[in-house]
Amino acid sequence: MLADEASPGLAIVILAVFLAFRYLLYPTLLSPLARIPNAHWSSPISRLWILGIRYTHRENRILHALHRSLGPVIRVGPNELSINGIDGVRTVYQGGFEKPDWYSVFDNYGVPCMFSTRPAAEHSARKRSISNIYSKSYIQSSQSASAQGREILYGRLLPKLLDSTSKMQVPHGIDMYSVFMATTMDFISAYIFGIENGTNLLHDEALRDHLLEHYKARSDYSVFDQELPRLTWLCRKIGIPFWTVDAANKELGEWCMRLCDVTKKASIMNNPSATEACDEPVVWNALVGGLAKETKTSGSSSVLYPTALTNVDLSVASELFDHVLAGQETVGITLSYISWRLSQSMDLQADLRAELLSLAPNMRLDRDESASMPDPKQLDALPLLHAVVMETLRLHAPIPGYQPRETPELPCQIGPYLVPGGVRIAASAYSLHRDEKVFPEPEVWNPTRWLSSDGDGEERKKRNRQFWAFSSGGRMCVGSNFAMHEMKLIIAAIYSNFTSHIVDDAGMSEQSDGYTGRPVHERLFLRFERVV
Ligand code: HEM
Ligand SMILES: *[C@@H]1O[C@H](CO)[C@@H](O)[C@H](O)[C@H]1NC(C)=O
Ligand SMILES: *[C@@H]1O[C@H](CO)[C@@H](O)[C@H](O)[C@H]1NC(C)=O
């Protein structure tokens, strides 16, 4: 009798002791992570604090401030670290730590793409098949890229700006945030699908607004899927949908699938040798060719992308959906910040224009409004243009946020700490780009910091090492060369013939705090004047 009465009580006590040990004592005192400074007193025992600042869009700023007082490695959750030292970054990102499931929201049509793939072997197989056409040398010598750029700049963008100088709209200016988003979508989709089968959002403003709205919904609400995947799974299961993300994904997915279908049809119908340069679907060709080669060499038993080999169409669409997303908003945000900063200094615009007109041929419009494309190598080598782009990517990084990775099975050394496997660990461009030892007065936009040439180049090496807008290591941005070339080309085309002036820049000085950082109001009204 006595024993029977005592046992439930005893069980409760044992359970309580176990829980206290497992969830309080162990994580705060005994875990190998216990030696690491805590971002918040509750960090060792709960994710609530970090989820809270993430949800309220304060993570980048708060963690950056905490790193300044607590050092380069801090614990932000029971199983999660934030780092901001360049040595830790090298260990994690150049060391090939794999991505966690956090990236699976970027699986499209239920199929992984390169960006969302977790295992390193699968990832590098895919990267091998497409990195060539995104390399600097390929882009600089590509007839297709050049023909597409010419059409978009001189056939679409500059006429639009010319128009804005002559019409009634002059006092209101023109919303360059929207124009740049259209330009960048037109650029990347032309390179992927060919100019005919890509978008023309510079003309089609209704489709532009529609797509941009869906992209916004997607990035505003995917945080639930990323941070609380089980909870969101359960919500969907019991019928609580995440309307905005799900609807946006469906719509954008169908739109991209149509672009893929049209390109596939054209590739079957057209004789490739008779296709004009600007119609070449460069990325599509490389990807489809790569998958075909993979099937040939590994047959159907391939462990690499088993779905890719059985459903080529879905895999191609998933990959290209991601490029269209990654290649558009990042570049559009950066261009908006470049033109905003330039619009604040007529002197800087004059210096930049002098540099641009030194190109031979340059991008000045002649009397019949036609113009030349510059030599890509010459364009790339212009020091002031390069400095303006780099400084904008530093202070206004379009992906300022944390890029999570997972520590590998065997414990690894991060700074002075030995970190066990399976721990989420991340660095951010926001924090790395505000290290005043490398970038004095980090909050000041000052392109000349990229021009100063010290004797032994030590400063320059330090700057380039710390520059992290495109990440680093094996998962670094595959589109960085495309983005740099495209941005330089667009800025050169505009500022060779126009000056820009601010009409309404409300919200530009505040960039949203999250994985991607947009100007909070997502608009920038500028007025253009033709230079004579
Ligand atoms: C200014 C423009 C751009 C910036 C700042 C940027 C930044 C980044 C960053 C930070 C990453 C790594 C993200 C992470 O691991 O969480 C990344 C990856 C990637 N970016 Fe970009 N990007 C830009 C333009 C482009 C363009 C034009 C493309 C066109 C295809 C592109 C395609 C990709 C892809 C496919 C990945 C995944 C690479 C991999 O997993 O191996 N990006 N980008
Ligand atoms: C796709 O592009 C090809 C040229 O490469 C063109 O012949 C075809 O008409 C285009 N398809 C559509 C639907 O625009
Ligand atoms: C812009 O184009 C006009 C010709 O249409 C030309 O006269 C002018 O010099 C150009 N401005 C610059 C800065 O190239």
Coordinates of C-alpha atoms and ligand atoms in Angstrom, one line a residue:
M1 CA 0.0 0.0 0.0
L2 CA 2.6 2.5 1.2
A3 CA 4.9 1.8 -1.8
D4 CA 2.0 2.2 -4.2
E5 CA 1.1 5.6 -2.8
A6 CA 4.7 6.8 -2.9
S7 CA 5.5 5.8 -6.4
P8 CA 3.6 8.5 -8.4
G9 CA 5.1 11.1 -6.1
L10 CA 8.6 9.7 -6.6
A11 CA 8.1 9.5 -10.4
I12 CA 7.1 13.1 -10.5
V13 CA 10.2 14.1 -8.4
I14 CA 12.4 12.0 -10.7
L15 CA 10.9 13.5 -13.8
A16 CA 11.2 17.0 -12.4
V17 CA 14.9 16.4 -11.5
F18 CA 15.5 15.0 -15.0
L19 CA 13.8 17.9 -16.7
A20 CA 15.6 20.5 -14.5
F21 CA 18.9 18.8 -15.4
R22 CA 18.2 18.4 -19.1
Y23 CA 16.7 21.8 -19.7
L24 CA 18.2 24.1 -17.1
L25 CA 21.3 22.7 -15.4
Y26 CA 22.9 21.1 -18.4
P27 CA 22.5 23.8 -21.0
T28 CA 23.5 26.7 -18.6
L29 CA 26.4 25.1 -16.8
L30 CA 27.6 21.8 -18.3
S31 CA 27.1 22.0 -22.0
P32 CA 30.3 22.8 -24.0
L33 CA 28.5 25.9 -25.1
A34 CA 28.1 27.1 -21.5
R35 CA 31.5 28.9 -21.6
I36 CA 30.4 31.1 -24.4
P37 CA 29.0 34.6 -23.5
N38 CA 25.2 34.7 -23.6
A39 CA 23.4 37.2 -25.8
H40 CA 20.6 37.2 -23.2
W41 CA 20.3 35.5 -19.8
S42 CA 17.7 33.1 -21.2
S43 CA 19.7 32.1 -24.3
P44 CA 21.0 28.8 -22.9
I45 CA 17.5 27.6 -22.0
S46 CA 15.2 29.1 -24.6
R47 CA 14.9 30.3 -28.2
L48 CA 12.2 32.8 -27.2
W49 CA 14.5 35.8 -27.0
I50 CA 16.2 35.3 -30.4
L51 CA 12.9 34.5 -32.1
G52 CA 11.5 37.6 -30.6
I53 CA 14.1 39.9 -32.0
R54 CA 14.0 38.1 -35.3
Y55 CA 10.3 38.5 -35.6
T56 CA 10.4 42.2 -34.7
H57 CA 13.2 42.8 -37.3
R58 CA 15.9 43.8 -34.9
E59 CA 18.3 40.8 -35.1
N60 CA 21.1 42.4 -37.2
R61 CA 21.4 45.5 -35.1
I62 CA 21.0 43.9 -31.7
L63 CA 23.5 41.1 -32.3
H64 CA 26.0 43.6 -33.8
A65 CA 25.8 45.7 -30.7
L66 CA 26.2 42.6 -28.5
H67 CA 29.2 41.5 -30.4
R68 CA 30.9 44.8 -29.7
S69 CA 30.6 44.2 -26.0
L70 CA 30.8 40.4 -25.7
G71 CA 33.3 39.5 -28.4
P72 CA 33.3 37.6 -31.7
V73 CA 31.4 34.5 -30.5
I74 CA 28.1 34.7 -28.7
R75 CA 25.4 32.2 -27.8
V76 CA 22.0 33.3 -29.0
G77 CA 20.0 30.2 -28.2
P78 CA 20.3 26.8 -26.5
N79 CA 21.9 25.4 -29.7
E80 CA 22.8 28.4 -31.6
L81 CA 25.8 30.8 -32.0
S82 CA 26.5 34.1 -33.7
I83 CA 30.0 34.9 -34.9
N84 CA 31.5 38.1 -36.3
G85 CA 35.2 37.6 -36.4
I86 CA 36.8 36.9 -39.8
D87 CA 38.7 33.8 -38.5
G88 CA 35.5 32.2 -37.4
V89 CA 33.9 33.1 -40.7
R90 CA 36.8 31.4 -42.5
T91 CA 36.4 28.2 -40.4
V92 CA 32.6 28.0 -41.0
Y93 CA 32.1 29.2 -44.5
Q94 CA 35.4 28.4 -46.2
G95 CA 35.4 25.2 -44.2
G96 CA 32.3 24.0 -46.0
F97 CA 30.0 23.6 -43.0
E98 CA 26.6 22.5 -44.4
K99 CA 23.4 24.5 -44.5
P100 CA 20.7 23.6 -42.0
D101 CA 17.0 22.9 -42.9
W102 CA 16.4 26.6 -42.6
Y103 CA 17.1 26.9 -46.3
S104 CA 14.4 24.3 -47.3
V105 CA 11.9 27.2 -47.8
F106 CA 13.9 27.8 -50.9
D107 CA 13.0 24.4 -52.3
N108 CA 10.7 25.2 -55.2
Y109 CA 7.9 22.9 -56.5
G110 CA 9.0 20.5 -53.6
V111 CA 12.4 20.1 -55.4
P112 CA 15.7 21.4 -54.1
C113 CA 17.7 24.0 -56.0
M114 CA 21.4 24.7 -55.6
F115 CA 20.8 27.4 -53.0
S116 CA 18.6 25.2 -50.8
T117 CA 20.6 21.9 -51.2
R118 CA 22.0 20.8 -47.9
P119 CA 24.5 17.9 -48.6
A120 CA 27.8 19.2 -50.0
A121 CA 28.3 16.5 -52.7
E122 CA 24.9 17.2 -54.3
H123 CA 25.5 20.9 -54.1
S124 CA 28.9 20.9 -55.8
A125 CA 27.6 18.6 -58.6
R126 CA 25.1 21.2 -59.5
K127 CA 27.4 24.1 -59.0
R128 CA 29.9 22.6 -61.4
S129 CA 27.3 22.5 -64.2
I130 CA 26.4 26.2 -64.0
S131 CA 29.3 28.2 -62.5
N132 CA 31.1 28.5 -65.8
I133 CA 28.4 30.7 -67.4
Y134 CA 28.4 32.9 -64.4
S135 CA 32.2 33.4 -64.3
K136 CA 33.7 36.7 -65.0
S137 CA 35.6 35.7 -68.1
Y138 CA 32.5 34.0 -69.6
I139 CA 30.2 37.0 -69.0
Q140 CA 32.8 39.5 -70.2
S141 CA 33.2 37.7 -73.5
S142 CA 29.6 36.6 -74.0
Q143 CA 28.0 38.0 -77.2
S144 CA 24.6 37.1 -75.7
A145 CA 25.1 39.0 -72.5
S146 CA 26.3 42.0 -74.5
A147 CA 23.4 41.9 -77.0
Q148 CA 20.8 41.5 -74.2
G149 CA 22.4 44.4 -72.2
R150 CA 22.2 46.7 -75.2
E151 CA 18.6 45.9 -75.9
I152 CA 17.5 46.5 -72.3
L153 CA 19.6 49.6 -71.7
Y154 CA 19.1 51.4 -75.0
G155 CA 15.8 49.9 -76.1
R156 CA 14.0 50.1 -72.7
L157 CA 15.7 51.8 -69.8
L158 CA 17.2 55.0 -71.2
P159 CA 14.1 55.8 -73.3
K160 CA 12.1 55.6 -70.1
L161 CA 14.4 58.0 -68.4
L162 CA 14.4 60.3 -71.4
D163 CA 10.7 60.3 -71.3
S164 CA 10.6 61.2 -67.6
T165 CA 12.7 64.3 -68.4
S166 CA 10.3 65.7 -70.9
K167 CA 6.8 65.0 -69.6
M168 CA 4.4 66.2 -66.9
Q169 CA 5.9 63.8 -64.5
V170 CA 9.0 65.9 -64.0
P171 CA 7.9 67.5 -60.7
H172 CA 7.0 64.0 -59.2
G173 CA 10.1 62.3 -60.6
I174 CA 10.1 58.6 -61.4
D175 CA 10.1 55.7 -58.9
M176 CA 13.5 54.3 -59.5
Y177 CA 13.1 51.5 -57.0
S178 CA 10.4 50.0 -59.2
V179 CA 12.3 50.8 -62.4
F180 CA 15.4 49.1 -61.1
M181 CA 13.5 46.0 -60.0
A182 CA 12.1 45.8 -63.5
T183 CA 15.5 46.4 -65.1
T184 CA 17.2 43.7 -63.0
M185 CA 14.4 41.2 -63.7
D186 CA 14.7 41.9 -67.4
F187 CA 18.5 41.4 -67.2
I188 CA 18.5 38.1 -65.3
S189 CA 15.6 36.6 -67.1
A190 CA 17.1 37.5 -70.5
Y191 CA 20.4 35.7 -69.5
I192 CA 18.4 32.7 -68.3
F193 CA 15.7 32.4 -71.0
G194 CA 16.9 34.6 -73.9
I195 CA 15.5 38.1 -74.5
E196 CA 12.4 37.0 -76.4
N197 CA 11.3 34.5 -73.8
G198 CA 12.4 36.5 -70.7
T199 CA 10.4 39.4 -69.1
N200 CA 9.9 43.0 -70.3
L201 CA 8.9 44.5 -66.9
L202 CA 10.3 47.8 -67.9
H203 CA 7.3 48.1 -70.3
D204 CA 4.8 45.9 -68.6
E205 CA 4.1 47.8 -65.4
A206 CA 1.0 45.9 -64.4
L207 CA 2.9 42.6 -64.4
R208 CA 5.8 44.3 -62.6
D209 CA 3.6 45.5 -59.7
H210 CA 1.9 42.2 -59.5
L211 CA 5.1 40.2 -59.3
L212 CA 6.8 42.5 -56.8
E213 CA 3.8 42.3 -54.5
H214 CA 4.1 38.5 -54.5
Y215 CA 7.8 38.6 -53.9
K216 CA 7.3 40.8 -50.9
A217 CA 4.7 38.5 -49.4
R218 CA 7.1 35.6 -49.8
S219 CA 10.0 37.2 -48.1
D220 CA 7.9 38.9 -45.3
Y221 CA 6.3 35.7 -44.0
S222 CA 8.7 32.8 -44.8
V223 CA 10.3 33.4 -41.4
F224 CA 7.7 31.1 -39.8
D225 CA 8.6 28.2 -42.0
Q226 CA 12.2 28.8 -41.4
E227 CA 12.3 29.2 -37.6
L228 CA 9.3 27.1 -36.6
P229 CA 8.9 24.5 -39.2
R230 CA 7.1 21.9 -37.1
L231 CA 4.6 24.5 -35.8
T232 CA 3.8 25.8 -39.3
W233 CA 3.6 22.2 -40.6
L234 CA 1.1 21.5 -37.9
C235 CA -0.9 24.7 -38.6
R236 CA -1.2 23.7 -42.3
K237 CA -2.2 20.2 -41.3
I238 CA -5.1 21.3 -39.1
G239 CA -6.2 23.8 -41.7
I240 CA -4.6 27.1 -40.6
P241 CA -3.0 28.2 -43.9
F242 CA -0.2 30.7 -44.4
W243 CA -2.2 32.5 -47.1
T244 CA 0.2 35.1 -48.2
V245 CA 3.2 32.9 -48.6
D246 CA 1.4 29.9 -50.1
A247 CA -0.5 32.0 -52.6
A248 CA 2.6 34.0 -53.6
N249 CA 4.6 30.8 -54.1
K250 CA 1.9 29.2 -56.2
E251 CA 1.5 32.2 -58.4
L252 CA 5.2 32.9 -58.9
G253 CA 5.8 29.2 -59.4
E254 CA 3.3 29.0 -62.2
W255 CA 4.7 32.1 -63.8
C256 CA 8.3 30.8 -63.8
M257 CA 7.1 27.4 -65.0
R258 CA 5.5 29.1 -68.0
L259 CA 8.8 30.9 -68.8
C260 CA 10.6 27.5 -68.7
D261 CA 8.0 25.8 -70.9
V262 CA 8.2 28.6 -73.5
T263 CA 12.0 28.3 -73.5
K264 CA 11.9 24.5 -73.9
K265 CA 9.5 24.8 -76.8
A266 CA 11.7 27.4 -78.5
S267 CA 14.8 25.2 -78.0
I268 CA 13.1 22.3 -79.7
M269 CA 11.8 24.4 -82.6
N270 CA 14.8 26.6 -83.2
N271 CA 18.0 25.7 -84.9
P272 CA 20.6 26.8 -82.2
S273 CA 23.1 27.9 -84.8
A274 CA 20.5 30.2 -86.4
T275 CA 19.5 31.7 -83.1
E276 CA 20.4 35.4 -82.6
A277 CA 22.9 36.1 -79.8
C278 CA 20.3 37.9 -77.7
D279 CA 17.9 35.0 -77.9
E280 CA 20.3 32.5 -76.5
P281 CA 19.0 31.1 -73.2
V282 CA 22.4 30.9 -71.7
V283 CA 21.6 29.6 -68.2
W284 CA 18.8 27.3 -69.4
N285 CA 21.2 25.7 -71.9
A286 CA 24.0 25.1 -69.3
L287 CA 21.6 23.6 -66.8
V288 CA 19.8 21.3 -69.1
G289 CA 23.1 20.3 -70.7
G290 CA 24.6 19.6 -67.2
L291 CA 21.6 17.4 -66.2
A292 CA 21.8 15.5 -69.4
K293 CA 25.5 14.8 -68.8
E294 CA 24.8 13.7 -65.2
T295 CA 22.3 11.2 -66.4
K296 CA 24.7 9.9 -69.0
T297 CA 27.6 9.4 -66.6
S298 CA 25.7 8.2 -63.6
G299 CA 22.6 6.6 -65.1
S300 CA 19.4 6.3 -63.2
S301 CA 21.3 4.9 -60.2
S302 CA 22.7 8.4 -59.4
V303 CA 22.5 9.5 -55.8
L304 CA 23.0 13.0 -56.9
Y305 CA 19.7 14.7 -57.3
P306 CA 17.6 11.6 -57.8
T307 CA 14.6 13.7 -58.5
A308 CA 16.6 15.8 -61.0
L309 CA 17.2 12.8 -63.1
T310 CA 13.7 11.6 -63.1
N311 CA 12.0 14.9 -63.4
V312 CA 14.2 17.2 -65.3
D313 CA 11.6 19.8 -66.0
L314 CA 10.8 20.3 -62.3
S315 CA 14.5 20.5 -61.4
V316 CA 15.2 23.0 -64.1
A317 CA 12.3 25.1 -63.1
S318 CA 13.2 25.0 -59.4
E319 CA 16.8 26.1 -60.1
L320 CA 15.8 28.9 -62.4
F321 CA 13.0 30.1 -60.1
D322 CA 15.7 30.7 -57.6
H323 CA 18.0 32.6 -60.0
V324 CA 15.2 34.8 -61.0
L325 CA 14.5 35.6 -57.3
A326 CA 18.2 35.9 -56.2
G327 CA 19.2 37.8 -59.3
Q328 CA 16.5 40.4 -59.2
E329 CA 15.9 41.9 -55.8
T330 CA 19.5 42.0 -54.5
V331 CA 20.7 43.9 -57.6
G332 CA 17.6 46.2 -57.6
I333 CA 18.1 47.1 -54.0
T334 CA 21.8 47.9 -54.5
L335 CA 21.1 50.0 -57.6
S336 CA 18.5 52.0 -55.7
Y337 CA 21.0 52.8 -53.0
I338 CA 23.7 53.7 -55.5
S339 CA 21.5 56.2 -57.3
W340 CA 20.2 57.6 -54.0
R341 CA 23.7 58.2 -52.7
L342 CA 24.9 59.6 -56.0
S343 CA 21.9 61.9 -56.1
Q344 CA 23.2 63.5 -52.9
S345 CA 26.4 64.8 -54.5
M346 CA 26.6 66.6 -57.8
D347 CA 30.4 66.7 -57.4
L348 CA 30.6 63.0 -57.1
Q349 CA 28.3 62.6 -60.2
A350 CA 30.6 64.9 -62.2
D351 CA 33.7 62.9 -61.2
L352 CA 32.0 59.6 -62.0
R353 CA 30.8 61.0 -65.4
A354 CA 34.3 62.1 -66.3
E355 CA 35.5 58.6 -65.5
L356 CA 32.7 57.0 -67.6
L357 CA 33.4 59.2 -70.6
S358 CA 37.0 58.1 -70.6
L359 CA 35.7 54.7 -71.8
A360 CA 36.4 54.0 -75.4
P361 CA 33.8 53.6 -76.8
N362 CA 31.7 55.2 -74.0
M363 CA 28.0 55.0 -73.4
R364 CA 27.1 58.6 -74.3
L365 CA 24.0 58.8 -76.5
D366 CA 24.5 60.3 -79.9
R367 CA 22.1 62.5 -81.8
D368 CA 19.9 59.6 -83.0
E369 CA 19.9 58.3 -79.4
S370 CA 22.0 55.2 -80.2
A371 CA 25.1 54.4 -78.3
S372 CA 27.8 51.8 -77.9
M373 CA 28.4 49.1 -75.3
P374 CA 31.7 49.6 -73.5
D375 CA 34.5 47.0 -73.3
P376 CA 33.5 44.9 -70.3
K377 CA 37.1 44.7 -69.0
Q378 CA 37.6 48.5 -69.3
L379 CA 34.3 49.1 -67.5
D380 CA 35.3 46.7 -64.7
A381 CA 38.6 48.5 -64.2
L382 CA 37.1 52.0 -63.6
P383 CA 38.3 52.7 -60.0
L384 CA 35.6 55.2 -59.0
L385 CA 32.7 53.2 -60.4
H386 CA 34.0 50.1 -58.6
A387 CA 34.4 52.1 -55.3
V388 CA 30.8 53.4 -55.5
V389 CA 29.4 49.9 -56.1
M390 CA 31.6 48.3 -53.3
E391 CA 30.8 51.0 -50.8
T392 CA 27.1 50.6 -51.4
L393 CA 27.3 46.8 -51.1
R394 CA 29.2 47.4 -47.8
L395 CA 26.9 49.8 -46.1
H396 CA 23.6 48.8 -47.7
A397 CA 24.2 45.0 -48.2
P398 CA 21.0 43.6 -49.8
I399 CA 21.6 40.4 -47.8
P400 CA 22.7 41.9 -44.5
G401 CA 21.3 39.1 -42.4
Y402 CA 22.6 35.9 -40.8
Q403 CA 23.5 33.0 -43.1
P404 CA 23.0 29.9 -40.9
R405 CA 25.3 26.8 -41.1
E406 CA 25.6 23.7 -39.0
T407 CA 28.8 22.5 -37.2
P408 CA 29.9 19.1 -38.5
E409 CA 29.8 15.9 -36.5
L410 CA 33.2 16.2 -34.9
P411 CA 33.8 19.1 -32.5
C412 CA 35.4 22.1 -34.1
Q413 CA 37.4 25.0 -32.8
I414 CA 35.6 28.4 -33.1
G415 CA 37.9 31.1 -31.6
P416 CA 38.8 29.9 -28.1
Y417 CA 35.8 27.5 -27.9
L418 CA 35.4 23.8 -28.8
V419 CA 32.0 23.5 -30.4
P420 CA 30.2 20.2 -30.7
G421 CA 28.4 19.0 -33.9
G422 CA 24.9 20.0 -34.9
V423 CA 25.1 23.5 -33.6
R424 CA 23.5 26.3 -35.7
I425 CA 26.2 29.0 -36.3
A426 CA 26.0 32.1 -38.4
A427 CA 27.7 35.3 -39.4
S428 CA 26.2 38.4 -41.0
A429 CA 27.4 41.0 -43.6
Y430 CA 25.8 43.7 -41.4
S431 CA 28.2 43.1 -38.6
L432 CA 31.3 42.3 -40.6
H433 CA 30.8 45.4 -42.7
R434 CA 30.7 47.6 -39.6
D435 CA 34.0 46.6 -38.0
E436 CA 35.7 50.0 -37.4
K437 CA 39.1 48.5 -37.4
V438 CA 38.7 47.8 -41.1
F439 CA 36.1 50.4 -42.0
P440 CA 36.7 53.6 -39.9
E441 CA 33.4 55.5 -39.3
P442 CA 31.5 52.5 -40.6
E443 CA 28.1 54.3 -40.7
V444 CA 29.4 56.9 -43.2
W445 CA 29.0 56.1 -46.9
N446 CA 32.4 57.0 -48.3
P447 CA 33.5 55.4 -51.6
T448 CA 37.0 56.9 -51.3
R449 CA 37.8 54.3 -48.6
W450 CA 38.0 51.8 -51.5
L451 CA 40.4 54.1 -53.4
S452 CA 43.1 54.8 -50.8
S453 CA 46.1 52.8 -51.9
D454 CA 48.5 52.2 -49.0
G455 CA 52.1 51.2 -49.6
D456 CA 52.1 47.4 -49.1
G457 CA 48.4 46.8 -49.9
E458 CA 47.8 45.4 -46.4
E459 CA 44.8 47.7 -45.8
R460 CA 43.3 46.7 -49.2
K461 CA 43.7 43.0 -48.4
K462 CA 42.0 43.5 -45.0
R463 CA 39.1 45.3 -46.7
N464 CA 38.6 42.7 -49.3
R465 CA 38.7 39.9 -46.8
Q466 CA 36.1 41.6 -44.6
F467 CA 33.8 42.3 -47.5
W468 CA 31.1 39.8 -47.3
A469 CA 28.1 41.0 -49.4
F470 CA 28.3 37.8 -51.5
S471 CA 29.2 35.5 -48.6
S472 CA 32.3 33.3 -49.0
G473 CA 33.4 29.7 -49.5
G474 CA 31.7 27.0 -51.5
R475 CA 28.2 28.5 -50.9
M476 CA 29.2 31.9 -52.0
C477 CA 26.9 33.7 -54.5
V478 CA 27.2 32.1 -57.9
G479 CA 25.9 35.3 -59.5
S480 CA 28.4 37.8 -58.0
N481 CA 30.2 38.4 -61.3
F482 CA 26.9 38.8 -63.2
A483 CA 25.7 41.2 -60.6
M484 CA 28.8 43.3 -60.6
H485 CA 28.9 43.5 -64.4
E486 CA 25.2 44.3 -64.6
M487 CA 25.3 47.0 -61.9
K488 CA 28.3 48.7 -63.5
L489 CA 26.7 48.6 -66.9
I490 CA 23.4 50.1 -65.7
I491 CA 25.0 52.9 -63.6
A492 CA 27.4 53.7 -66.5
A493 CA 24.5 53.9 -69.0
I494 CA 22.5 56.3 -66.8
Y495 CA 25.3 58.6 -65.5
S496 CA 27.0 59.0 -68.9
N497 CA 24.0 61.0 -70.1
F498 CA 22.0 62.1 -67.1
T499 CA 22.3 63.7 -63.7
S500 CA 19.9 62.5 -61.0
H501 CA 18.2 64.5 -58.2
I502 CA 16.2 63.5 -55.2
V503 CA 12.5 64.3 -55.3
D504 CA 11.2 62.0 -52.5
D505 CA 13.5 59.7 -50.7
A506 CA 11.4 59.0 -47.6
G507 CA 12.4 55.7 -46.0
M508 CA 15.7 55.3 -47.9
S509 CA 17.9 55.9 -44.9
E510 CA 16.2 53.1 -43.0
Q511 CA 17.0 49.6 -44.4
S512 CA 14.9 46.8 -43.1
D513 CA 16.6 44.4 -40.7
G514 CA 16.3 40.8 -41.7
Y515 CA 17.9 38.3 -44.0
T516 CA 17.3 40.7 -46.9
G517 CA 17.4 44.4 -46.3
R518 CA 15.1 46.7 -48.4
P519 CA 14.5 50.4 -48.1
V520 CA 11.5 50.4 -45.7
H521 CA 9.1 52.2 -48.1
E522 CA 10.4 50.4 -51.2
R523 CA 10.3 53.5 -53.3
L524 CA 12.7 56.2 -54.4
F525 CA 11.5 59.1 -56.5
L526 CA 14.3 60.8 -58.6
R527 CA 14.3 63.4 -61.3
F528 CA 16.7 63.1 -64.2
E529 CA 18.2 65.8 -66.3
R530 CA 19.9 65.3 -69.6
V531 CA 23.5 66.4 -69.5
V532 CA 24.4 68.7 -72.3
Ligands
HEM1 C1 24.1 42.4 -55.5 C2 23.6 41.3 -55.9 C3 23.7 40.0 -55.1 C4 24.0 39.8 -53.8 C5 24.4 40.8 -52.7 C6 24.0 38.4 -53.5 C7 24.3 37.8 -52.3 C8 24.3 36.4 -52.1 C9 24.6 35.8 -50.8 C10 25.0 36.5 -49.6 C11 24.5 34.4 -51.0 C12 24.7 33.4 -49.9 C13 23.5 33.3 -49.1 C14 23.5 32.3 -48.0 O1 24.3 31.3 -48.0 O2 22.6 32.4 -47.2 C15 24.1 34.2 -52.4 C16 23.9 33.0 -53.0 C17 23.4 32.8 -54.2 N1 23.2 33.8 -55.2 FE1 23.5 35.7 -55.0 N2 23.6 37.8 -54.7 C18 23.4 38.7 -55.7 C19 23.1 38.5 -57.0 C20 22.8 37.3 -57.5 C21 22.5 37.1 -58.9 C22 22.5 38.1 -60.0 C23 22.3 35.7 -59.1 C24 21.9 35.1 -60.4 C25 21.8 33.9 -60.6 C26 22.4 35.1 -57.7 C27 22.3 33.8 -57.5 C28 22.7 33.1 -56.3 C29 22.6 31.7 -56.1 C30 22.1 30.7 -57.1 C31 23.1 31.5 -54.8 C32 23.3 30.1 -54.1 C33 24.8 29.7 -54.3 C34 25.1 28.3 -53.7 O3 24.3 27.8 -52.8 O4 26.1 27.8 -54.1 N3 22.8 36.1 -56.9 N4 24.0 35.4 -53.0
LIG2 C1 10.7 32.4 -77.5 O1 11.9 32.8 -78.2 C2 12.0 32.4 -79.5 C3 13.3 32.9 -80.0 O2 14.4 32.3 -79.3 C4 10.9 32.8 -80.4 O3 11.0 32.3 -81.7 C5 9.5 32.4 -79.7 O4 8.5 33.0 -80.4 C6 9.5 32.9 -78.3 N1 8.3 32.4 -77.7 C7 7.4 33.2 -77.1 C8 6.1 32.6 -76.6 O5 7.5 34.4 -77.0
LIG3 C1 24.1 63.0 -73.8 O1 23.6 62.9 -75.1 C2 23.6 64.1 -75.9 C3 23.2 63.9 -77.3 O2 21.9 63.4 -77.4 C4 24.9 64.7 -76.0 O3 24.9 66.0 -76.7 C5 25.5 64.9 -74.6 O4 26.8 65.4 -74.7 C6 25.4 63.6 -73.8 N1 25.9 63.9 -72.5 C7 26.8 63.2 -72.0 C8 27.3 63.6 -70.7 O5 27.4 62.3 -72.6

